[in-house]
PDB file of C-alpha atoms in Angstrom:
ATOM      1  CA  ASN A 218     164.872  30.856 243.046  1.00 52.00           C
ATOM      2  CA  ALA A 219     162.142  29.104 243.685  1.00 73.00           C
ATOM      3  CA  GLY A 220     160.914  26.993 246.437  1.00 93.00           C
ATOM      4  CA  VAL A 221     159.578  23.732 246.894  1.00 96.00           C
ATOM      5  CA  MET A 222     156.361  23.945 244.195  1.00 97.00           C
ATOM      6  CA  GLN A 223     153.238  21.788 245.638  1.00 98.00           C
ATOM      7  CA  ASN A 224     150.096  21.882 243.811  1.00 97.00           C
ATOM      8  CA  PRO A 225     147.500  21.553 244.160  1.00 97.00           C
ATOM      9  CA  ARG A 226     146.938  23.114 247.544  1.00 97.00           C
ATOM     10  CA  HIS A 227     143.803  21.565 247.722  1.00 97.00           C
ATOM     11  CA  LEU A 228     142.215  18.449 246.311  1.00 98.00           C
ATOM     12  CA  VAL A 229     138.860  17.163 246.754  1.00 98.00           C
ATOM     13  CA  ARG A 230     137.792  13.778 246.488  1.00 98.00           C
ATOM     14  CA  ARG A 231     135.615  11.672 246.541  1.00 97.00           C
ATOM     15  CA  ARG A 232     135.959   7.950 248.085  1.00 97.00           C
ATOM     16  CA  GLY A 233     137.108   5.478 245.344  1.00 97.00           C
ATOM     17  CA  GLN A 234     138.812   8.350 243.447  1.00 98.00           C
ATOM     18  CA  GLU A 235     142.648   9.170 243.316  1.00 98.00           C
ATOM     19  CA  ALA A 236     144.213  11.552 244.238  1.00 98.00           C
ATOM     20  CA  ARG A 237     148.082  12.478 242.153  1.00 98.00           C
ATOM     21  CA  LEU A 238     150.344  14.692 244.445  1.00 98.00           C
ATOM     22  CA  ARG A 239     153.074  16.935 243.019  1.00 98.00           C
ATOM     23  CA  CYS A 240     156.285  18.127 243.711  1.00 98.00           C
ATOM     24  CA  SER A 241     159.341  19.974 242.295  1.00 97.00           C
ATOM     25  CA  PRO A 242     162.188  20.156 243.850  1.00 96.00           C
ATOM     26  CA  MET A 243     164.288  22.949 244.648  1.00 93.00           C
ATOM     27  CA  LYS A 244     166.657  24.277 241.922  1.00 90.00           C
ATOM     28  CA  GLY A 245     169.671  22.427 242.521  1.00 85.00           C
ATOM     29  CA  HIS A 246     167.999  20.035 244.459  1.00 88.00           C
ATOM     30  CA  SER A 247     167.604  16.559 243.522  1.00 87.00           C
ATOM     31  CA  HIS A 248     165.975  13.366 246.264  1.00 91.00           C
ATOM     32  CA  VAL A 249     162.842  14.353 247.463  1.00 96.00           C
ATOM     33  CA  TYR A 250     160.593  13.358 251.030  1.00 96.00           C
ATOM     34  CA  TRP A 251     156.590  13.180 250.926  1.00 98.00           C
ATOM     35  CA  TYR A 252     155.520  13.462 254.520  1.00 98.00           C
ATOM     36  CA  ARG A 253     151.901  13.168 255.818  1.00 97.00           C
ATOM     37  CA  GLN A 254     150.311  15.158 258.873  1.00 96.00           C
ATOM     38  CA  LEU A 255     147.107  14.015 259.378  1.00 90.00           C
ATOM     39  CA  PRO A 256     145.055  16.302 261.937  1.00 80.00           C
ATOM     40  CA  GLU A 257     146.595  16.595 265.358  1.00 76.00           C
ATOM     41  CA  GLU A 258     149.372  14.279 264.556  1.00 80.00           C
ATOM     42  CA  GLY A 259     152.762  15.049 263.356  1.00 85.00           C
ATOM     43  CA  LEU A 260     154.630  14.379 260.249  1.00 94.00           C
ATOM     44  CA  LYS A 261     155.052  11.177 259.911  1.00 96.00           C
ATOM     45  CA  PHE A 262     157.635  10.271 256.980  1.00 96.00           C
ATOM     46  CA  MET A 263     156.195   8.097 253.550  1.00 97.00           C
ATOM     47  CA  VAL A 264     159.173   7.955 250.844  1.00 97.00           C
ATOM     48  CA  TYR A 265     162.136   9.229 249.533  1.00 95.00           C
ATOM     49  CA  LEU A 266     162.778   9.497 245.657  1.00 94.00           C
ATOM     50  CA  GLN A 267     166.044  10.293 243.524  1.00 92.00           C
ATOM     51  CA  LYS A 268     165.737  10.417 239.599  1.00 91.00           C
ATOM     52  CA  GLU A 269     163.741   7.532 238.437  1.00 92.00           C
ATOM     53  CA  ASN A 270     164.543   5.817 242.008  1.00 94.00           C
ATOM     54  CA  ILE A 271     162.874   5.024 245.609  1.00 96.00           C
ATOM     55  CA  ILE A 272     164.959   5.305 248.043  1.00 92.00           C
ATOM     56  CA  ASP A 273     162.763   4.459 251.491  1.00 93.00           C
ATOM     57  CA  GLU A 274     159.597   4.000 250.868  1.00 95.00           C
ATOM     58  CA  SER A 275     159.402   2.368 254.716  1.00 94.00           C
ATOM     59  CA  GLY A 276     156.855   4.826 255.400  1.00 94.00           C
ATOM     60  CA  MET A 277     154.256   4.196 252.575  1.00 96.00           C
ATOM     61  CA  PRO A 278     150.934   2.079 253.176  1.00 94.00           C
ATOM     62  CA  LYS A 279     151.337  -1.024 251.671  1.00 91.00           C
ATOM     63  CA  GLU A 280     148.019  -0.262 249.871  1.00 95.00           C
ATOM     64  CA  ARG A 281     146.562   2.129 247.345  1.00 97.00           C
ATOM     65  CA  PHE A 282     149.775   4.509 247.600  1.00 98.00           C
ATOM     66  CA  SER A 283     152.605   5.189 245.477  1.00 97.00           C
ATOM     67  CA  ALA A 284     155.724   7.452 244.604  1.00 98.00           C
ATOM     68  CA  GLU A 285     157.731   8.447 241.557  1.00 97.00           C
ATOM     69  CA  PHE A 286     159.945  10.861 240.532  1.00 96.00           C
ATOM     70  CA  PRO A 287     160.857  10.981 236.573  1.00 94.00           C
ATOM     71  CA  LYS A 288     163.519  11.501 234.844  1.00 92.00           C
ATOM     72  CA  GLU A 289     161.601  14.877 233.426  1.00 92.00           C
ATOM     73  CA  GLY A 290     158.666  16.468 235.851  1.00 93.00           C
ATOM     74  CA  PRO A 291     157.757  16.533 239.234  1.00 96.00           C
ATOM     75  CA  SER A 292     157.573  13.831 241.586  1.00 97.00           C
ATOM     76  CA  ILE A 293     154.124  12.539 241.785  1.00 98.00           C
ATOM     77  CA  LEU A 294     152.078  10.648 245.348  1.00 98.00           C
ATOM     78  CA  ARG A 295     149.462   8.284 244.065  1.00 98.00           C
ATOM     79  CA  ILE A 296     146.819   7.581 246.091  1.00 98.00           C
ATOM     80  CA  GLN A 297     143.972   4.989 244.377  1.00 98.00           C
ATOM     81  CA  GLN A 298     140.301   4.327 246.068  1.00 98.00           C
ATOM     82  CA  VAL A 299     140.833   7.217 248.623  1.00 98.00           C
ATOM     83  CA  VAL A 300     139.319   6.876 251.613  1.00 97.00           C
ATOM     84  CA  ARG A 301     138.399   9.305 254.196  1.00 95.00           C
ATOM     85  CA  GLY A 302     141.014   8.465 256.608  1.00 94.00           C
ATOM     86  CA  ASP A 303     143.621   9.603 253.980  1.00 96.00           C
ATOM     87  CA  SER A 304     141.987  12.832 254.639  1.00 96.00           C
ATOM     88  CA  ALA A 305     145.544  14.670 255.866  1.00 96.00           C
ATOM     89  CA  ALA A 306     148.257  17.456 254.706  1.00 97.00           C
ATOM     90  CA  TYR A 307     150.737  16.153 252.433  1.00 98.00           C
ATOM     91  CA  PHE A 308     154.155  17.977 252.327  1.00 98.00           C
ATOM     92  CA  CYS A 309     156.650  17.565 250.340  1.00 98.00           C
ATOM     93  CA  ALA A 310     160.794  18.601 250.811  1.00 97.00           C
ATOM     94  CA  SER A 311     163.943  18.984 248.959  1.00 95.00           C
ATOM     95  CA  SER A 312     167.693  18.661 249.432  1.00 90.00           C
ATOM     96  CA  PRO A 313     170.898  19.199 247.893  1.00 84.00           C
ATOM     97  CA  PRO A 314     172.337  15.193 247.177  1.00 78.00           C
ATOM     98  CA  PRO A 315     174.918  13.305 249.479  1.00 75.00           C
ATOM     99  CA  GLY A 316     177.821  13.996 249.375  1.00 73.00           C
ATOM    100  CA  SER A 317     176.933  17.886 247.911  1.00 68.00           C
ATOM    101  CA  LEU A 318     178.376  20.303 250.200  1.00 64.00           C
ATOM    102  CA  ALA A 319     175.561  21.475 251.649  1.00 65.00           C
ATOM    103  CA  LYS A 320     174.019  19.461 254.379  1.00 72.00           C
ATOM    104  CA  ASN A 321     170.746  17.875 254.778  1.00 81.00           C
ATOM    105  CA  ILE A 322     168.457  19.964 254.824  1.00 88.00           C
ATOM    106  CA  GLN A 323     164.972  19.512 253.816  1.00 92.00           C
ATOM    107  CA  TYR A 324     162.711  22.751 252.911  1.00 94.00           C
ATOM    108  CA  PHE A 325     159.187  22.083 252.622  1.00 97.00           C
ATOM    109  CA  GLY A 326     156.870  23.018 250.328  1.00 97.00           C
ATOM    110  CA  ALA A 327     153.371  24.809 251.581  1.00 97.00           C
ATOM    111  CA  GLY A 328     151.707  21.267 251.170  1.00 97.00           C
ATOM    112  CA  THR A 329     148.609  19.690 249.481  1.00 98.00           C
ATOM    113  CA  ARG A 330     145.742  19.717 251.967  1.00 97.00           C
ATOM    114  CA  LEU A 331     143.072  16.466 250.297  1.00 97.00           C
ATOM    115  CA  SER A 332     139.944  16.454 251.862  1.00 97.00           C
ATOM    116  CA  VAL A 333     138.113  12.774 250.934  1.00 97.00           C
ATOM    117  CA  LEU A 334     134.208  13.255 251.446  1.00 95.00           C
TER     118      LEU A 334
ATOM    119  CA  GLN B 252     158.763   4.288 273.556  1.00 62.00           C
ATOM    120  CA  LYS B 253     158.660   7.172 269.907  1.00 69.00           C
ATOM    121  CA  GLU B 254     161.842   7.263 268.801  1.00 89.00           C
ATOM    122  CA  VAL B 255     161.126  12.020 268.997  1.00 94.00           C
ATOM    123  CA  GLU B 256     159.313  13.171 271.937  1.00 94.00           C
ATOM    124  CA  GLN B 257     158.779  16.500 272.713  1.00 94.00           C
ATOM    125  CA  ASN B 258     156.302  17.672 275.630  1.00 87.00           C
ATOM    126  CA  SER B 259     152.637  19.171 273.804  1.00 82.00           C
ATOM    127  CA  GLY B 260     152.936  22.318 275.787  1.00 85.00           C
ATOM    128  CA  PRO B 261     150.823  24.823 274.529  1.00 94.00           C
ATOM    129  CA  LEU B 262     154.068  26.329 276.299  1.00 96.00           C
ATOM    130  CA  SER B 263     152.595  29.717 277.632  1.00 96.00           C
ATOM    131  CA  VAL B 264     155.268  32.644 277.583  1.00 97.00           C
ATOM    132  CA  PRO B 265     155.344  35.873 278.503  1.00 97.00           C
ATOM    133  CA  GLU B 266     155.856  38.643 275.685  1.00 97.00           C
ATOM    134  CA  GLY B 267     159.863  39.462 276.070  1.00 97.00           C
ATOM    135  CA  ALA B 268     160.907  36.271 278.278  1.00 97.00           C
ATOM    136  CA  ILE B 269     162.991  33.106 277.132  1.00 97.00           C
ATOM    137  CA  ALA B 270     161.200  29.637 275.959  1.00 97.00           C
ATOM    138  CA  SER B 271     162.095  27.299 276.512  1.00 97.00           C
ATOM    139  CA  LEU B 272     161.523  24.143 274.512  1.00 97.00           C
ATOM    140  CA  ASN B 273     163.170  20.342 275.132  1.00 96.00           C
ATOM    141  CA  CYS B 274     162.938  17.403 272.950  1.00 96.00           C
ATOM    142  CA  THR B 275     164.488  13.914 273.476  1.00 95.00           C
ATOM    143  CA  TYR B 276     165.455  10.785 270.983  1.00 94.00           C
ATOM    144  CA  SER B 277     166.553   6.809 270.898  1.00 91.00           C
ATOM    145  CA  ASP B 278     168.374   6.147 268.075  1.00 85.00           C
ATOM    146  CA  ARG B 279     172.062   6.606 269.408  1.00 83.00           C
ATOM    147  CA  VAL B 280     173.334   6.700 265.656  1.00 82.00           C
ATOM    148  CA  SER B 281     172.039   9.859 264.740  1.00 83.00           C
ATOM    149  CA  GLN B 282     173.729  12.762 263.555  1.00 84.00           C
ATOM    150  CA  SER B 283     171.413  15.531 262.673  1.00 90.00           C
ATOM    151  CA  PHE B 284     169.166  17.158 263.931  1.00 93.00           C
ATOM    152  CA  PHE B 285     166.209  19.939 263.112  1.00 95.00           C
ATOM    153  CA  TRP B 286     164.279  22.507 264.592  1.00 97.00           C
ATOM    154  CA  TYR B 287     160.933  24.122 262.071  1.00 97.00           C
ATOM    155  CA  ARG B 288     158.596  26.461 263.392  1.00 97.00           C
ATOM    156  CA  GLN B 289     154.688  25.314 261.722  1.00 96.00           C
ATOM    157  CA  TYR B 290     152.047  27.875 262.050  1.00 96.00           C
ATOM    158  CA  SER B 291     148.513  26.892 262.241  1.00 93.00           C
ATOM    159  CA  GLY B 292     147.673  25.933 258.481  1.00 92.00           C
ATOM    160  CA  LYS B 293     151.063  26.527 257.222  1.00 95.00           C
ATOM    161  CA  SER B 294     153.948  24.287 256.187  1.00 96.00           C
ATOM    162  CA  PRO B 295     157.339  23.544 258.111  1.00 96.00           C
ATOM    163  CA  GLU B 296     159.544  25.927 258.090  1.00 96.00           C
ATOM    164  CA  LEU B 297     163.502  25.529 259.446  1.00 95.00           C
ATOM    165  CA  ILE B 298     164.983  27.605 261.911  1.00 95.00           C
ATOM    166  CA  MET B 299     167.698  25.698 263.381  1.00 94.00           C
ATOM    167  CA  SER B 300     170.139  22.598 262.750  1.00 92.00           C
ATOM    168  CA  ILE B 301     173.154  21.882 264.425  1.00 93.00           C
ATOM    169  CA  TYR B 302     175.414  18.754 264.154  1.00 89.00           C
ATOM    170  CA  SER B 303     177.597  18.942 266.352  1.00 89.00           C
ATOM    171  CA  ASN B 304     177.416  18.583 271.016  1.00 92.00           C
ATOM    172  CA  GLY B 305     176.837  22.672 271.986  1.00 94.00           C
ATOM    173  CA  ASP B 306     175.303  25.412 271.573  1.00 95.00           C
ATOM    174  CA  LYS B 307     174.794  26.677 268.071  1.00 95.00           C
ATOM    175  CA  GLU B 308     173.534  30.480 268.145  1.00 96.00           C
ATOM    176  CA  ASP B 309     170.762  32.209 265.245  1.00 95.00           C
ATOM    177  CA  GLY B 310     169.688  35.560 266.129  1.00 96.00           C
ATOM    178  CA  ARG B 311     167.220  35.626 269.029  1.00 97.00           C
ATOM    179  CA  PHE B 312     167.240  31.471 268.459  1.00 97.00           C
ATOM    180  CA  THR B 313     169.562  28.482 270.033  1.00 97.00           C
ATOM    181  CA  ALA B 314     169.650  25.480 270.033  1.00 97.00           C
ATOM    182  CA  GLN B 315     171.638  23.350 272.261  1.00 97.00           C
ATOM    183  CA  LEU B 316     172.472  19.340 271.855  1.00 95.00           C
ATOM    184  CA  ASN B 317     173.901  16.623 273.996  1.00 94.00           C
ATOM    185  CA  LYS B 318     174.293  13.323 272.222  1.00 92.00           C
ATOM    186  CA  ALA B 319     175.280  12.024 275.636  1.00 92.00           C
ATOM    187  CA  SER B 320     171.795  12.458 277.078  1.00 93.00           C
ATOM    188  CA  GLN B 321     170.086  12.212 273.761  1.00 93.00           C
ATOM    189  CA  TYR B 322     168.491  15.629 273.930  1.00 94.00           C
ATOM    190  CA  VAL B 323     168.125  18.671 272.296  1.00 96.00           C
ATOM    191  CA  SER B 324     166.867  22.137 273.157  1.00 97.00           C
ATOM    192  CA  LEU B 325     166.042  25.352 271.511  1.00 97.00           C
ATOM    193  CA  LEU B 326     165.623  28.419 273.293  1.00 97.00           C
ATOM    194  CA  ILE B 327     164.303  31.818 272.091  1.00 97.00           C
ATOM    195  CA  ARG B 328     165.110  34.350 274.009  1.00 98.00           C
ATOM    196  CA  ASP B 329     162.475  38.047 274.402  1.00 97.00           C
ATOM    197  CA  SER B 330     159.787  36.133 272.961  1.00 97.00           C
ATOM    198  CA  GLN B 331     157.238  38.158 270.965  1.00 97.00           C
ATOM    199  CA  PRO B 332     153.547  37.110 269.166  1.00 96.00           C
ATOM    200  CA  SER B 333     154.669  36.324 266.234  1.00 96.00           C
ATOM    201  CA  ASP B 334     156.681  33.634 267.871  1.00 97.00           C
ATOM    202  CA  SER B 335     153.550  31.937 267.999  1.00 97.00           C
ATOM    203  CA  ALA B 336     153.306  28.488 266.776  1.00 97.00           C
ATOM    204  CA  THR B 337     153.940  24.821 267.057  1.00 96.00           C
ATOM    205  CA  TYR B 338     158.287  24.083 266.849  1.00 97.00           C
ATOM    206  CA  LEU B 339     158.975  20.319 265.615  1.00 96.00           C
ATOM    207  CA  CYS B 340     161.640  18.202 266.690  1.00 96.00           C
ATOM    208  CA  ALA B 341     163.434  16.649 263.454  1.00 95.00           C
ATOM    209  CA  VAL B 342     166.057  14.118 263.601  1.00 94.00           C
ATOM    210  CA  ASN B 343     168.174  12.336 260.722  1.00 90.00           C
ATOM    211  CA  VAL B 344     168.649   8.804 262.387  1.00 78.00           C
ATOM    212  CA  ARG B 345     170.870   7.795 259.738  1.00 74.00           C
ATOM    213  CA  ALA B 346     174.985   7.866 260.426  1.00 62.00           C
ATOM    214  CA  ASP B 347     175.550   9.435 257.010  1.00 67.00           C
ATOM    215  CA  SER B 348     172.730  11.927 258.229  1.00 66.00           C
ATOM    216  CA  TRP B 349     170.569  11.906 254.766  1.00 76.00           C
ATOM    217  CA  GLY B 350     167.019   9.999 254.585  1.00 85.00           C
ATOM    218  CA  LYS B 351     164.790  10.625 256.822  1.00 90.00           C
ATOM    219  CA  LEU B 352     163.757  12.944 259.294  1.00 93.00           C
ATOM    220  CA  GLN B 353     162.024  11.555 262.107  1.00 93.00           C
ATOM    221  CA  PHE B 354     160.221  14.379 264.109  1.00 95.00           C
ATOM    222  CA  GLY B 355     158.160  14.604 267.425  1.00 94.00           C
ATOM    223  CA  ALA B 356     154.682  15.552 268.252  1.00 93.00           C
ATOM    224  CA  GLY B 357     154.895  19.123 268.486  1.00 94.00           C
ATOM    225  CA  THR B 358     155.090  21.794 271.378  1.00 95.00           C
ATOM    226  CA  GLN B 359     152.302  24.518 270.592  1.00 95.00           C
ATOM    227  CA  VAL B 360     154.464  28.057 271.836  1.00 97.00           C
ATOM    228  CA  VAL B 361     152.086  30.291 272.746  1.00 97.00           C
ATOM    229  CA  VAL B 362     153.348  34.267 273.468  1.00 97.00           C
ATOM    230  CA  THR B 363     151.271  37.037 274.926  1.00 94.00           C
ATOM    231  CA  PRO B 364     150.994  40.134 274.979  1.00 89.00           C
TER     232      PRO B 364
END
């Protein structure tokens, strides 16, 4: 039973390029969350999605960042025109859908470490 | 005021002793509380969840929740060097317990042999 899968594990981009981070939730989970962890800082919520729907994007920067979770395939966090301040670890978590017997426990993937040169 | 607050540490604990970690939160409607462990360079790993006032024990870990005082704590008994990590307190602020987690900055625990 695979856990939350994120790829790539490490991503290097030059300033101005685009970064695409992928996340496949655990089997049976339909809800995905993205968090960012800046060096020496805590985890900050970015966005919460279910298939084909953004539920909460209150933590997303207003510009350059977008997220999707299509009907087929992984969730994608996209960062356009990256800047050095985007260098961070980006973690994806998944949980069962609301109303399921399981509690809202979020399980984290291994993360993508983005380095912007 | 931060929504979830933890002492940053480091908390130095002799091997075999009890490590006590505290966390306070500001939103009274919060219903779900979690402790995650994060080793350096790794992802957060869930170690405890607690939803009701009182104590919850799981192996060497005990979580304590007091909603009236808005704090949640974690005790690690018989601390081992492998417990050396940063412990993150996380709170779900929605009354229906779904949605985003708010994390504290984490408490670094160092268990010394």
